[in-house]
Amino acid sequence: MRWVPNPCRNMAQGSTAISSRSPLYFRFPHRTSQCRPTLPSPALLCLRPGHAHSIAVSLIALRRLSGATTSATPPEQQQVEAEEVRGGEESAPWDKVSAVLFDMDGVLCNSVELSRMAAVDLFADMGVSVTADDFIPFTGTGEANFLGGVASMKGVKDFDPQEAKKQFLEIYVNKYAKPNLGIGYPGALEFIIECKRRGLKVAITSSADRTKVDANLAAANLPVSLFDVIISADAFKKPKPAPDIFLAASKSLDIPQSQCIAIESALAGVEAAKAAKMRCIAVTTTISEVMLQKASPSLVRKDIGSISIDDILHGCHSVDQIADKKVEETREIGSPNGTSSGIAEEVISGIVQDVNSASEKNHYHGG
């Protein structure tokens, strides 16, 4: 028998909850003429999304190498596995990705609420009573629209968007976005570094002015030098949802739009990415998934810490396609004895490494 660590220790059948950090094990019988391996369902791998996705691919590939068929999967497991491939995600092949374009507020930096608070202060200085929620419909559209939209809604007369933006930035930088404040989302720095390690170019594509971008990066402890390009709204007459910012990033990076993927937290940002003919991962840090789905993002995740490198490179929906590719690659390489069981053993070894790596990083906690 071959034993592989099981991240779903003490799970009730059909449950996706994890009750302990200590692993048990999956049992993989060696293939013989009388039996085929009994393989765990990829849906039962309750790790951080990136690890679960990678291991699920290996398990599906192993099933196919060892002769297991999808028709043998119980219907209830098929349903759970289907839920791993999120509804509404793109069904077209996931083409090559060469660049990742990060929005700043709500993606890299937990700064949206701070912006709304600074805006409330600005209107208070003008003698106008507003709430932070008043700014939600205008989030991600640039400071002039962010402030001007509420001014129009409240009937503020003689409102000067440019002067208001200047005062807003002074309040924001001096009061809310002080250096080393720690407003970066958990996992943001690590994810950027992983993208660069995989050879991807990275850029910031923000509807904010460069003054705010620099202040946020300093407050989030994210070095400017991490990014190949920083595109801010200063030079654009049309902010998001117009595609101009994304088109400029594509040109500056010298990467085709079709090979760029944007990460956005606002509806306007998703709309802008789609208008630029780019794929987009939306995060639900500022508005609900229901709202974001109106713009049809490619994928939806909780926050940047929930996005895996596999989401970027392959798209969650393409797990079967990746598994097929892994099967072909494994067969082409072959095993020392050239047998299916030998090849399956090699894939099992890869799964063991994947699970052990996930265990060390996440203690078997889900993402």
Coordinates of C-alpha atoms in Angstrom, one line a residue:
M1 CA 0.0 0.0 0.0
R2 CA 1.0 3.6 -0.6
W3 CA -0.1 6.2 1.9
V4 CA -0.5 9.9 1.1
P5 CA -1.3 12.6 3.7
N6 CA -4.9 13.5 3.8
P7 CA -5.7 17.2 4.5
C8 CA -9.3 16.5 5.3
R9 CA -8.8 14.8 8.6
N10 CA -11.9 13.8 10.6
M11 CA -14.2 15.1 7.9
A12 CA -17.7 13.9 7.8
Q13 CA -18.6 12.4 4.5
G14 CA -19.5 15.1 2.0
S15 CA -18.2 17.9 4.4
T16 CA -15.8 20.5 3.3
A17 CA -14.8 21.6 6.8
I18 CA -11.4 20.9 8.3
S19 CA -11.3 19.9 11.9
S20 CA -7.6 19.6 12.7
R21 CA -4.2 20.6 11.5
S22 CA -2.8 17.0 11.9
P23 CA -3.0 15.0 8.7
L24 CA -4.3 11.5 8.3
Y25 CA -3.6 9.6 5.0
F26 CA -5.1 8.6 1.8
R27 CA -4.5 4.9 0.8
F28 CA -3.4 4.2 -2.7
P29 CA -3.3 0.4 -3.5
H30 CA -0.7 -0.5 -6.1
R31 CA -2.3 -1.2 -9.5
T32 CA -2.6 -4.9 -10.3
S33 CA -4.5 -6.8 -12.9
Q34 CA -7.2 -7.4 -10.3
C35 CA -7.6 -3.9 -8.9
R36 CA -7.3 -0.2 -9.7
P37 CA -6.3 2.5 -7.3
T38 CA -9.0 3.9 -5.2
L39 CA -8.5 7.7 -5.6
P40 CA -9.8 10.5 -3.4
S41 CA -11.9 13.1 -5.0
P42 CA -10.2 16.4 -5.8
A43 CA -13.2 18.1 -4.2
L44 CA -12.2 16.8 -0.8
L45 CA -8.9 18.7 -0.8
C46 CA -9.7 21.6 1.5
L47 CA -6.6 23.6 1.1
R48 CA -5.9 27.2 0.1
P49 CA -7.4 27.5 -3.5
G50 CA -4.1 27.4 -5.3
H51 CA -2.9 24.2 -3.5
A52 CA -6.2 22.5 -3.9
H53 CA -6.3 23.3 -7.6
S54 CA -2.8 22.0 -8.2
I55 CA -3.4 18.8 -6.2
A56 CA -6.8 18.3 -7.8
V57 CA -5.1 18.4 -11.2
S58 CA -2.7 15.7 -10.1
L59 CA -5.4 13.5 -8.8
I60 CA -7.5 13.8 -12.0
A61 CA -4.4 13.0 -14.0
L62 CA -3.7 10.0 -11.8
R63 CA -7.2 8.7 -12.3
R64 CA -6.8 8.8 -16.0
L65 CA -3.3 7.2 -16.0
S66 CA -4.5 4.4 -13.7
G67 CA -7.6 3.6 -15.7
A68 CA -10.2 5.3 -13.4
T69 CA -12.9 7.0 -15.3
T70 CA -15.1 10.0 -14.5
S71 CA -18.2 7.8 -15.0
A72 CA -17.1 5.9 -11.9
T73 CA -17.3 9.0 -9.8
P74 CA -20.4 9.0 -7.6
P75 CA -23.0 11.7 -8.6
E76 CA -22.7 13.5 -5.4
Q77 CA -19.0 13.8 -5.8
Q78 CA -19.4 15.0 -9.4
Q79 CA -21.7 17.7 -8.1
V80 CA -19.1 18.9 -5.5
E81 CA -16.3 18.8 -8.0
A82 CA -18.4 20.8 -10.4
E83 CA -18.7 23.4 -7.7
E84 CA -14.9 23.7 -7.6
V85 CA -15.3 25.2 -11.1
R86 CA -17.2 28.3 -10.1
G87 CA -20.4 29.1 -11.9
G88 CA -20.1 31.9 -14.4
E89 CA -16.4 31.5 -15.0
E90 CA -15.3 31.5 -18.6
S91 CA -15.6 28.3 -20.5
A92 CA -13.3 29.2 -23.3
P93 CA -9.7 27.9 -23.3
W94 CA -7.5 29.8 -20.9
D95 CA -4.9 31.3 -23.2
K96 CA -1.3 32.4 -22.3
V97 CA -0.9 35.1 -19.6
S98 CA 2.2 37.3 -19.6
A99 CA 1.2 40.2 -17.3
V100 CA -0.9 40.8 -14.2
L101 CA -2.4 44.3 -13.8
F102 CA -3.3 45.1 -10.2
D103 CA -5.8 47.7 -9.1
M104 CA -4.6 49.4 -5.9
D105 CA -7.5 50.3 -3.7
G106 CA -9.3 47.2 -2.6
V107 CA -6.9 44.8 -4.3
L108 CA -3.3 45.5 -3.0
C109 CA -4.3 48.0 -0.3
N110 CA -7.1 47.9 2.2
S111 CA -7.7 51.6 1.6
V112 CA -11.2 52.0 0.2
E113 CA -12.8 52.7 3.6
L114 CA -10.0 55.1 4.4
S115 CA -10.7 57.0 1.1
R116 CA -14.4 57.2 2.0
M117 CA -13.5 58.5 5.5
A118 CA -11.3 61.2 4.0
A119 CA -14.1 62.2 1.6
V120 CA -16.5 62.5 4.5
D121 CA -14.0 64.8 6.2
L122 CA -13.8 66.9 3.0
F123 CA -17.5 67.4 2.7
A124 CA -17.7 68.1 6.5
D125 CA -15.3 71.0 5.9
M126 CA -17.6 72.2 3.2
G127 CA -20.6 72.0 5.6
V128 CA -22.2 69.1 3.8
S129 CA -23.3 66.0 5.7
V130 CA -22.5 62.7 3.9
T131 CA -21.8 59.1 4.9
A132 CA -19.2 56.7 3.7
D133 CA -21.9 54.6 2.0
D134 CA -22.7 57.6 -0.2
F135 CA -19.5 57.0 -2.1
I136 CA -20.0 53.3 -2.8
P137 CA -21.5 53.8 -6.3
F138 CA -18.6 55.9 -7.3
T139 CA -15.8 53.7 -6.0
G140 CA -13.1 53.0 -8.6
T141 CA -14.0 55.8 -11.0
G142 CA -11.2 58.3 -10.0
E143 CA -11.2 61.0 -7.4
A144 CA -12.9 63.6 -9.5
N145 CA -15.9 61.3 -10.1
F146 CA -15.7 59.8 -6.6
L147 CA -16.2 63.2 -5.1
G148 CA -18.2 64.9 -7.9
G149 CA -20.8 62.1 -7.9
V150 CA -21.7 62.6 -4.3
A151 CA -21.6 66.4 -4.7
S152 CA -24.1 66.2 -7.5
M153 CA -26.2 63.8 -5.5
K154 CA -26.3 66.2 -2.5
G155 CA -26.9 69.2 -4.7
V156 CA -23.6 71.0 -3.8
K157 CA -23.4 74.2 -5.8
D158 CA -20.3 75.6 -7.4
F159 CA -18.4 72.4 -6.8
D160 CA -14.9 72.4 -8.3
P161 CA -13.8 68.8 -8.8
Q162 CA -10.1 69.6 -9.2
E163 CA -9.9 71.8 -6.1
A164 CA -11.9 69.2 -4.2
K165 CA -9.5 66.5 -5.3
K166 CA -6.5 68.5 -4.2
Q167 CA -8.0 69.0 -0.7
F168 CA -9.1 65.3 -0.6
L169 CA -5.6 64.1 -1.3
E170 CA -4.1 66.3 1.4
I171 CA -6.5 64.9 3.9
Y172 CA -6.0 61.4 2.8
V173 CA -2.2 61.5 2.7
N174 CA -1.7 63.4 6.0
K175 CA -4.4 61.7 8.1
Y176 CA -5.2 58.3 6.7
A177 CA -2.3 56.9 4.6
K178 CA 0.8 57.3 6.7
P179 CA 4.0 55.4 5.8
N180 CA 4.2 51.8 7.1
L181 CA 0.6 51.8 8.3
G182 CA 0.3 48.2 7.2
I183 CA -2.7 48.6 4.9
G184 CA -1.5 46.0 2.4
Y185 CA -3.8 42.9 2.1
P186 CA -2.3 39.8 3.6
G187 CA -0.6 37.8 0.9
A188 CA -0.3 40.7 -1.6
L189 CA 3.5 41.0 -1.4
E190 CA 4.0 37.3 -1.6
F191 CA 1.7 37.0 -4.6
I192 CA 3.4 39.8 -6.5
I193 CA 6.7 38.1 -5.9
E194 CA 5.4 34.7 -7.1
C195 CA 4.0 36.3 -10.3
K196 CA 7.5 37.8 -11.0
R197 CA 9.1 34.4 -10.2
R198 CA 7.0 32.8 -12.8
G199 CA 8.2 35.3 -15.4
L200 CA 5.1 37.5 -15.4
K201 CA 5.2 41.2 -15.7
V202 CA 3.3 43.1 -13.0
A203 CA 1.8 46.6 -13.1
I204 CA -0.5 48.8 -11.1
T205 CA -3.5 50.2 -13.0
S206 CA -5.2 52.6 -10.7
S207 CA -8.0 55.2 -11.1
A208 CA -6.3 57.2 -8.4
D209 CA -3.8 60.0 -8.9
R210 CA -0.1 59.1 -8.6
T211 CA 0.1 61.0 -5.3
K212 CA -2.4 58.6 -3.8
V213 CA -0.8 55.6 -5.4
D214 CA 2.6 56.4 -3.9
A215 CA 1.1 57.1 -0.5
N216 CA -0.8 53.8 -0.5
L217 CA 2.3 51.8 -1.5
A218 CA 4.3 53.4 1.3
A219 CA 1.5 52.7 3.8
A220 CA 1.3 49.1 2.6
N221 CA 5.0 48.5 2.7
L222 CA 5.0 47.6 -1.0
P223 CA 8.1 48.9 -2.8
V224 CA 7.6 50.8 -6.0
S225 CA 10.4 48.9 -7.5
L226 CA 8.3 45.7 -7.5
F227 CA 6.3 46.9 -10.5
D228 CA 7.3 47.0 -14.1
V229 CA 4.9 49.8 -14.8
I230 CA 2.6 52.0 -12.7
I231 CA -0.3 53.6 -14.5
S232 CA -2.4 56.2 -12.5
A233 CA -5.3 58.3 -13.6
D234 CA -3.5 61.6 -13.8
A235 CA -2.9 61.5 -17.5
F236 CA -6.3 60.2 -18.6
K237 CA -9.5 62.2 -19.4
K238 CA -11.5 59.0 -19.2
P239 CA -11.0 56.9 -16.0
K240 CA -12.5 53.5 -15.5
P241 CA -14.9 52.1 -16.7
A242 CA -13.3 53.4 -19.9
P243 CA -10.5 51.0 -21.0
D244 CA -7.8 53.7 -21.4
I245 CA -5.8 52.9 -18.3
F246 CA -5.6 49.2 -19.2
L247 CA -4.7 49.9 -22.9
A248 CA -1.9 52.2 -21.7
A249 CA -0.6 49.4 -19.4
S250 CA -0.6 46.9 -22.2
K251 CA 1.3 49.3 -24.5
S252 CA 3.8 50.2 -21.8
L253 CA 4.5 46.6 -20.9
D254 CA 4.7 45.6 -24.6
I255 CA 2.3 42.8 -23.8
P256 CA -0.8 42.1 -26.0
Q257 CA -4.1 42.8 -24.3
S258 CA -5.1 39.2 -24.8
Q259 CA -2.2 38.1 -22.6
C260 CA -3.0 40.6 -19.7
I261 CA -5.2 39.7 -16.8
A262 CA -6.5 42.4 -14.4
I263 CA -7.4 42.0 -10.8
E264 CA -10.1 44.4 -9.7
S265 CA -12.4 45.1 -6.7
A266 CA -14.8 47.6 -8.2
L267 CA -17.5 47.2 -10.9
A268 CA -16.0 50.0 -12.9
G269 CA -12.7 48.3 -12.9
V270 CA -14.1 45.0 -14.1
E271 CA -16.0 46.8 -16.9
A272 CA -12.9 48.6 -17.9
A273 CA -10.8 45.4 -18.1
K274 CA -13.5 43.7 -20.2
A275 CA -13.7 46.8 -22.5
A276 CA -10.0 46.4 -23.0
K277 CA -10.5 42.8 -24.0
M278 CA -8.6 41.5 -21.0
R279 CA -9.5 38.7 -18.6
C280 CA -10.3 39.9 -15.1
I281 CA -10.4 38.4 -11.6
A282 CA -12.7 40.3 -9.3
V283 CA -12.3 40.3 -5.5
T284 CA -15.2 40.9 -3.1
T285 CA -13.4 43.3 -0.8
T286 CA -15.5 46.3 -1.5
I287 CA -18.8 45.1 -3.1
S288 CA -20.6 41.8 -3.3
E289 CA -20.0 39.0 -5.8
V290 CA -23.6 39.5 -7.0
M291 CA -22.8 43.1 -8.0
L292 CA -19.4 42.1 -9.5
Q293 CA -21.0 39.4 -11.6
K294 CA -23.0 42.0 -13.5
A295 CA -19.8 42.8 -15.4
S296 CA -19.0 39.1 -16.0
P297 CA -15.5 38.8 -14.6
S298 CA -13.5 35.7 -15.6
L299 CA -13.2 34.6 -11.9
V300 CA -14.3 35.9 -8.6
R301 CA -12.3 35.5 -5.4
K302 CA -12.6 36.8 -1.8
D303 CA -9.4 38.8 -1.9
I304 CA -5.8 38.8 -3.3
G305 CA -4.8 36.2 -0.6
S306 CA -7.4 33.8 -2.2
I307 CA -6.0 34.1 -5.7
S308 CA -3.6 31.4 -6.7
I309 CA -0.9 31.4 -9.3
D310 CA -3.0 28.7 -11.0
D311 CA -5.9 31.1 -11.3
I312 CA -3.6 33.4 -13.2
L313 CA -1.9 30.9 -15.4
H314 CA -4.7 28.4 -16.1
G315 CA -8.0 29.7 -14.8
C316 CA -9.9 27.6 -12.2
H317 CA -12.3 26.3 -14.9
S318 CA -9.6 24.5 -16.8
V319 CA -8.6 21.8 -14.3
D320 CA -9.6 19.0 -16.7
Q321 CA -7.6 20.6 -19.5
I322 CA -4.5 20.9 -17.3
A323 CA -5.0 17.3 -16.1
D324 CA -5.1 16.1 -19.7
K325 CA -1.9 18.0 -20.4
K326 CA -0.2 16.5 -17.4
V327 CA -1.2 13.0 -18.5
E328 CA 0.3 13.6 -21.9
E329 CA 3.5 15.1 -20.5
T330 CA 3.8 12.2 -18.1
R331 CA 3.3 9.6 -20.8
E332 CA 5.8 11.3 -23.1
I333 CA 8.4 11.4 -20.4
G334 CA 7.5 7.8 -19.4
S335 CA 8.6 5.9 -16.3
P336 CA 11.8 3.8 -15.8
N337 CA 9.9 0.6 -16.4
G338 CA 7.5 2.1 -19.0
T339 CA 4.4 0.8 -17.3
S340 CA 1.2 2.6 -16.4
S341 CA 1.8 1.6 -12.8
G342 CA 5.2 3.1 -12.9
I343 CA 3.9 6.4 -14.3
A344 CA 1.1 6.4 -11.8
E345 CA 3.7 6.0 -9.0
E346 CA 5.5 9.1 -10.3
V347 CA 2.3 11.1 -10.3
I348 CA 1.5 9.9 -6.7
S349 CA 4.9 11.1 -5.7
G350 CA 4.1 14.5 -7.1
I351 CA 0.8 14.6 -5.1
V352 CA 2.7 13.7 -1.9
Q353 CA 5.0 16.6 -2.5
D354 CA 2.1 19.0 -3.3
V355 CA 0.2 18.0 -0.2
N356 CA 3.3 18.2 2.1
S357 CA 4.1 21.6 0.6
A358 CA 0.5 22.8 1.2
S359 CA 0.7 21.4 4.8
E360 CA 3.8 23.3 5.6
K361 CA 2.4 26.6 4.2
N362 CA -1.2 26.4 5.4
H363 CA -1.5 23.8 8.2
Y364 CA -4.3 22.4 6.2
H365 CA -6.5 25.4 6.6
G366 CA -8.7 26.4 3.7
G367 CA -8.4 29.8 1.9

